Coordinates of C-alpha atoms in Angstrom, one line a residue:
M1 CA 242.1 26.9 13.7
A2 CA 242.5 26.9 17.5
A3 CA 244.1 29.8 19.2
R4 CA 246.9 27.8 20.6
E5 CA 249.0 24.7 19.4
Q6 CA 247.1 21.9 21.0
M7 CA 248.1 19.1 18.6
A8 CA 251.2 16.9 18.6
G9 CA 253.3 17.2 15.5
C10 CA 252.3 13.7 14.1
E11 CA 248.6 14.3 14.8
R12 CA 248.8 17.6 13.0
V13 CA 250.5 16.2 9.9
L14 CA 248.1 13.2 9.7
A15 CA 245.1 15.4 10.1
A16 CA 246.2 17.9 7.4
L17 CA 247.1 15.3 5.0
R18 CA 243.6 13.9 5.3
G19 CA 242.1 17.5 4.8
R20 CA 240.9 17.8 8.5
D21 CA 241.2 20.9 10.7
V22 CA 244.5 21.6 12.5
D23 CA 245.7 23.9 15.1
R24 CA 248.3 25.5 12.8
L25 CA 249.4 24.5 9.4
P26 CA 252.0 21.6 9.5
L27 CA 255.6 21.8 8.7
I28 CA 256.1 18.8 6.5
T29 CA 259.0 17.3 4.6
P30 CA 258.0 14.4 2.4
T31 CA 261.5 14.0 1.2
S32 CA 265.0 14.7 2.5
V33 CA 266.1 17.9 4.1
A34 CA 269.5 16.6 5.0
T35 CA 272.1 19.2 4.4
V36 CA 276.0 19.5 4.7
E37 CA 275.4 22.2 7.6
S38 CA 273.3 19.6 9.4
M39 CA 275.9 17.0 8.8
T40 CA 278.6 19.3 10.3
A41 CA 276.4 20.3 13.3
T42 CA 276.0 16.5 14.2
G43 CA 279.1 15.0 13.0
V44 CA 277.1 12.5 10.9
F45 CA 278.0 12.5 7.3
F46 CA 277.2 11.0 3.9
P47 CA 277.8 8.5 2.6
E48 CA 277.7 6.6 5.9
A49 CA 274.2 7.9 6.7
H50 CA 272.8 6.1 3.7
T51 CA 273.6 2.7 5.1
D52 CA 274.3 2.9 8.9
P53 CA 271.0 3.0 10.7
Y54 CA 272.1 5.1 13.7
K55 CA 273.7 7.7 11.7
M56 CA 270.6 7.7 9.3
A57 CA 268.4 8.3 12.3
A58 CA 270.6 10.9 13.8
L59 CA 270.7 12.9 10.6
A60 CA 267.0 12.5 9.9
A61 CA 266.4 14.0 13.4
T62 CA 267.9 17.3 12.3
G63 CA 264.9 17.9 10.3
H64 CA 263.0 18.6 13.6
E65 CA 265.7 19.2 16.1
I66 CA 267.7 21.9 14.0
L67 CA 265.3 22.9 11.4
G68 CA 261.9 22.8 13.4
F69 CA 259.8 20.6 11.0
D70 CA 257.0 18.4 12.3
T71 CA 258.4 15.4 10.3
V72 CA 261.6 13.4 10.1
A73 CA 262.6 11.6 6.9
P74 CA 265.3 9.1 7.2
Y75 CA 265.5 8.0 3.4
F76 CA 267.8 10.6 1.8
S77 CA 268.2 9.3 -1.7
I78 CA 266.1 7.3 -3.9
L79 CA 268.6 4.3 -4.4
L80 CA 268.3 2.1 -1.4
E81 CA 266.1 -0.5 -3.1
A82 CA 268.4 -0.2 -6.2
A83 CA 271.5 -1.0 -4.3
T84 CA 269.7 -3.9 -2.5
L85 CA 268.5 -5.3 -5.8
G86 CA 271.9 -5.4 -7.4
C87 CA 272.6 -2.0 -8.9
T88 CA 276.2 -0.8 -8.6
V89 CA 275.9 2.5 -6.7
D90 CA 278.4 5.1 -6.1
W91 CA 277.5 6.6 -2.7
N92 CA 279.5 9.6 -3.4
P93 CA 281.1 12.1 -0.9
V94 CA 279.4 14.3 1.6
D95 CA 278.0 16.9 -0.7
A96 CA 276.6 14.7 -3.5
M97 CA 273.6 12.3 -3.7
P98 CA 274.3 8.5 -4.6
A99 CA 274.3 7.7 -8.3
I100 CA 273.9 4.4 -10.2
K101 CA 277.0 3.3 -12.0
K102 CA 275.7 0.0 -13.5
N103 CA 272.1 -1.3 -14.2
P104 CA 272.0 -5.0 -13.7
L105 CA 269.0 -6.1 -15.4
Q106 CA 269.5 -7.5 -18.9
K107 CA 266.7 -10.2 -19.3
W108 CA 263.7 -8.4 -17.8
E109 CA 261.6 -11.6 -17.8
E110 CA 264.0 -13.2 -15.3
W111 CA 263.7 -10.7 -12.6
R112 CA 262.1 -11.9 -9.3
L113 CA 261.9 -10.4 -5.8
P114 CA 264.6 -11.8 -3.7
P115 CA 263.1 -13.8 -0.8
N116 CA 265.4 -12.1 1.6
F117 CA 265.0 -8.5 0.5
L118 CA 264.0 -7.1 3.8
D119 CA 267.1 -8.5 5.5
R120 CA 269.5 -7.1 3.1
Q121 CA 271.6 -3.9 3.6
P122 CA 270.8 -1.0 3.2
I123 CA 267.0 -1.8 3.5
K124 CA 267.6 -3.4 7.0
A125 CA 269.3 -0.2 7.9
L126 CA 266.4 2.0 6.8
L127 CA 263.9 -0.2 8.9
T128 CA 266.0 0.1 12.0
A129 CA 266.4 3.9 11.6
I130 CA 262.6 4.3 11.2
S131 CA 262.1 2.2 14.5
L132 CA 264.7 4.4 16.3
L133 CA 263.0 7.5 15.3
K134 CA 259.6 6.4 16.3
K135 CA 260.9 5.3 19.7
R136 CA 262.6 8.7 20.2
Y137 CA 259.6 10.9 19.0
G138 CA 256.5 8.9 19.6
H139 CA 253.6 11.2 18.5
R140 CA 255.6 14.4 18.9
V141 CA 256.9 14.0 15.3
A142 CA 255.7 12.3 12.2
V143 CA 258.1 9.7 10.9
V144 CA 258.1 9.8 7.0
G145 CA 258.9 6.6 5.3
K146 CA 259.5 6.4 1.6
V147 CA 259.3 3.6 -1.1
I148 CA 260.4 3.7 -4.7
G149 CA 257.7 2.8 -7.1
P150 CA 257.8 0.3 -10.0
W151 CA 258.4 2.9 -12.7
T152 CA 261.6 4.3 -11.0
L153 CA 262.7 1.0 -10.0
A154 CA 262.5 0.0 -13.7
Y155 CA 264.7 3.1 -14.5
H156 CA 267.3 1.9 -12.0
L157 CA 267.3 -1.7 -12.9
C158 CA 267.1 -1.5 -16.7
G159 CA 268.5 2.0 -17.4
V160 CA 266.3 4.9 -18.3
Q161 CA 266.9 4.8 -22.0
N162 CA 266.5 1.0 -22.3
F163 CA 263.3 1.2 -20.3
L164 CA 261.7 4.0 -22.2
L165 CA 262.6 2.2 -25.5
G166 CA 260.8 -0.8 -24.2
L167 CA 257.6 1.1 -23.9
V168 CA 257.6 1.5 -27.6
L169 CA 259.2 -1.8 -28.8
E170 CA 258.1 -4.2 -26.1
P171 CA 255.0 -2.8 -24.3
E172 CA 253.8 -6.2 -23.0
A173 CA 257.3 -7.0 -21.6
V174 CA 257.2 -3.6 -19.8
R175 CA 253.7 -4.2 -18.4
D176 CA 254.9 -7.6 -17.1
L177 CA 258.0 -6.2 -15.6
L178 CA 256.1 -3.3 -13.8
G179 CA 253.6 -5.8 -12.4
R180 CA 256.4 -7.8 -10.8
L181 CA 258.3 -4.7 -9.6
V182 CA 255.4 -3.3 -7.6
A183 CA 255.9 -6.1 -5.2
V184 CA 259.2 -4.3 -3.9
P185 CA 257.4 -1.0 -2.6
L186 CA 254.5 -3.0 -1.3
L187 CA 256.6 -5.2 0.8
L188 CA 258.8 -2.3 1.9
A189 CA 255.8 -0.1 2.7
A190 CA 254.4 -2.6 5.1
A191 CA 257.7 -3.3 6.7
E192 CA 258.2 0.5 7.2
V193 CA 254.7 0.9 8.8
E194 CA 255.5 -2.0 11.2
A195 CA 258.7 -0.4 12.0
G196 CA 257.0 2.9 12.9
A197 CA 256.4 5.0 9.9
D198 CA 253.4 7.3 10.3
V199 CA 253.4 8.6 6.7
L200 CA 254.6 7.1 3.5
T201 CA 256.0 8.8 0.3
W202 CA 255.7 6.8 -2.9
A203 CA 258.3 8.1 -5.3
D204 CA 257.4 7.1 -9.1
H205 CA 259.0 9.5 -11.5
A206 CA 256.6 9.1 -14.6
T207 CA 257.0 12.7 -15.2
G208 CA 256.0 14.8 -18.2
D209 CA 259.7 15.5 -18.9
L210 CA 260.1 11.7 -20.1
V211 CA 256.9 10.1 -20.7
S212 CA 253.3 11.0 -21.9
A213 CA 250.2 11.2 -19.6
T214 CA 248.9 8.3 -22.0
A215 CA 251.9 6.2 -20.9
Y216 CA 251.0 6.8 -17.3
R217 CA 247.3 6.0 -17.9
E218 CA 248.1 2.7 -19.7
F219 CA 251.1 1.3 -17.7
L220 CA 251.2 2.8 -14.2
L221 CA 247.6 4.0 -13.2
P222 CA 246.3 0.4 -12.7
L223 CA 249.3 -0.5 -10.7
H224 CA 249.0 2.6 -8.5
Q225 CA 245.3 1.7 -8.0
R226 CA 246.2 -1.8 -7.0
A227 CA 249.0 -0.7 -4.7
V228 CA 246.7 1.8 -2.8
K229 CA 244.3 -1.1 -2.0
A230 CA 247.0 -3.2 -0.7
L231 CA 248.8 -0.5 1.3
P232 CA 247.9 0.1 5.1
A233 CA 244.6 1.9 5.1
D234 CA 245.3 4.0 8.2
V235 CA 248.6 5.4 6.8
P236 CA 248.5 8.5 4.4
V237 CA 250.5 7.9 1.3
I238 CA 251.9 10.8 -0.7
L239 CA 252.6 10.2 -4.4
H240 CA 256.0 12.0 -5.5
T241 CA 256.6 12.8 -9.1
C242 CA 259.1 15.4 -10.2
G243 CA 258.5 17.7 -13.2
R244 CA 255.5 19.1 -14.9
V245 CA 252.4 16.8 -14.3
T246 CA 249.3 19.0 -14.9
D247 CA 248.4 16.9 -17.9
R248 CA 248.3 13.7 -15.6
L249 CA 247.0 15.1 -12.4
G250 CA 243.5 14.0 -13.2
Y251 CA 244.9 10.5 -13.4
F252 CA 246.7 10.9 -10.1
T253 CA 243.3 11.8 -8.7
Q254 CA 242.0 8.4 -9.6
T255 CA 244.8 6.4 -7.8
G256 CA 243.5 6.7 -4.2
F257 CA 246.7 8.1 -2.9
T258 CA 246.2 10.6 -0.1
A259 CA 248.3 13.4 -1.4
F260 CA 250.5 14.6 -4.2
H261 CA 254.0 16.1 -3.7
F262 CA 254.6 18.6 -6.5
D263 CA 257.3 20.4 -8.3
S264 CA 257.6 24.2 -8.5
R265 CA 257.2 24.0 -12.3
N266 CA 253.5 23.3 -11.7
P267 CA 251.1 26.3 -11.0
P268 CA 249.6 25.8 -7.6
A269 CA 246.3 27.4 -8.6
E270 CA 246.0 25.0 -11.6
L271 CA 246.9 22.1 -9.4
L272 CA 244.2 22.9 -7.0
I273 CA 241.5 23.1 -9.7
L274 CA 242.6 19.7 -11.1
A275 CA 242.9 18.1 -7.8
N276 CA 239.3 19.2 -7.0
G277 CA 239.7 18.1 -3.4
R278 CA 240.5 14.5 -4.3
L279 CA 244.3 14.9 -3.5
T280 CA 245.9 17.0 -0.9
L281 CA 248.7 19.1 -2.4
V282 CA 252.2 19.2 -0.6
G283 CA 255.2 21.1 -1.9
G284 CA 256.1 23.6 -4.3
I285 CA 259.0 25.6 -3.0
N286 CA 261.6 25.9 -5.8
N287 CA 264.7 24.0 -4.5
P288 CA 267.8 25.3 -6.7
Q289 CA 266.5 29.0 -7.1
T290 CA 264.9 29.6 -3.7
L291 CA 266.3 27.3 -1.1
L292 CA 269.6 26.8 -2.4
N293 CA 270.5 30.2 -3.9
G294 CA 267.9 32.5 -2.5
R295 CA 267.9 34.7 0.5
V296 CA 265.7 34.3 3.7
A297 CA 263.4 37.1 2.5
E298 CA 263.0 35.4 -0.9
V299 CA 262.2 32.2 0.8
K300 CA 259.4 33.8 2.9
V301 CA 257.9 35.5 -0.1
E302 CA 257.7 32.2 -2.0
V303 CA 256.1 30.3 1.0
E304 CA 253.5 33.1 1.5
R305 CA 252.7 32.9 -2.3
L306 CA 252.0 29.2 -2.0
L307 CA 249.9 29.6 1.1
K308 CA 247.9 32.4 -0.3
A309 CA 247.3 30.3 -3.4
G310 CA 245.6 27.7 -1.2
I311 CA 248.4 25.2 -0.6
R312 CA 248.1 24.0 3.1
L313 CA 251.1 21.9 3.2
V314 CA 254.0 23.9 1.9
A315 CA 257.4 21.9 1.5
P316 CA 260.5 21.8 -0.6
E317 CA 259.6 20.2 -4.0
C318 CA 262.1 17.4 -3.7
A319 CA 265.1 16.4 -1.6
V320 CA 266.8 19.7 -0.8
P321 CA 270.3 20.4 -2.5
L322 CA 272.8 19.4 0.1
R323 CA 274.5 22.8 0.1
T324 CA 271.1 24.5 1.1
P325 CA 271.7 27.0 3.9
N326 CA 269.8 25.9 7.1
Q327 CA 268.7 29.4 7.6
N328 CA 266.6 29.1 4.4
L329 CA 265.0 25.9 5.7
K330 CA 264.3 27.5 9.0
A331 CA 262.7 30.5 7.0
V332 CA 260.1 28.0 5.6
V333 CA 259.3 26.9 9.2
Q334 CA 259.0 30.6 10.4
A335 CA 257.0 31.8 7.4
V336 CA 254.4 28.9 7.8
R337 CA 254.1 29.6 11.6
D338 CA 253.7 33.4 11.0
F339 CA 251.0 32.8 8.4
S340 CA 249.2 30.3 10.7
R341 CA 249.2 32.9 13.5
R342 CA 247.7 35.7 11.2
Q343 CA 244.9 33.3 10.2
R344 CA 243.7 32.7 13.8

């Protein structure tokens, strides 16, 4: 690495995701780092920040302006597409993420992508927020867009239990539905890149806590491979799946995604072996134990552990709990910077 910081934040993030040399390790957040403390500092709060583009952009900017990351991520939840597609969503108060109250899809075979999907709120708000952030930061900071993949969309539209039951009882109906749902993230991804997103997170929760690796291979792997071929080739795409995934990481390496954002329940050394250089690994800081409830010293110890294990892009494992102290997120930034300096 170079002796001084010579790269803009966006350049640094893009290079590291592609496995190239950087002046220092990047400070990346593939998912939300919005906190109540940051909301209080800016006067921008949930739930309005989920659907108002200007408030969305202002709150996302705190990831860089207050916390010091090289990225800003304006999509805070995982329900913007769901709300746009007819799910009844409780947007909840300041200190809680939105939740689905009613799943609308009863007859799976009838679902079709609405022709005006991109013009509907809150999707339109997200695209405007990305554009505002790109205009503000240019190459100084990487703007991270996010889309929800077909597996998670099926959870939202059908209900988790109904969808998982369908895997067993109606596998062909599930396959057909997923094949139609993949149009949603593909359309939104293209629109986010056009609006100014430098990086995309593709969230698809086919986790080991709910489904087998075989189910991922049979139902979702072909769709992920197809999606990667259709996504903009010059934009890195980070696959995000919560939970334990060591039994399916080998399949993830076959998708063509640039990187994988991993949960702290996965041993980083094992993930690195399984990834075998075919996926850049991002993440692994424990959110509830370390970031929400830990002390600054404990945060720095965990960051050091991940860096020494070989993880170059250390980040929170998922959207951070909203009551996370900002000092703990700043400690992530400082620990990565300190480690980078020692490696020069």
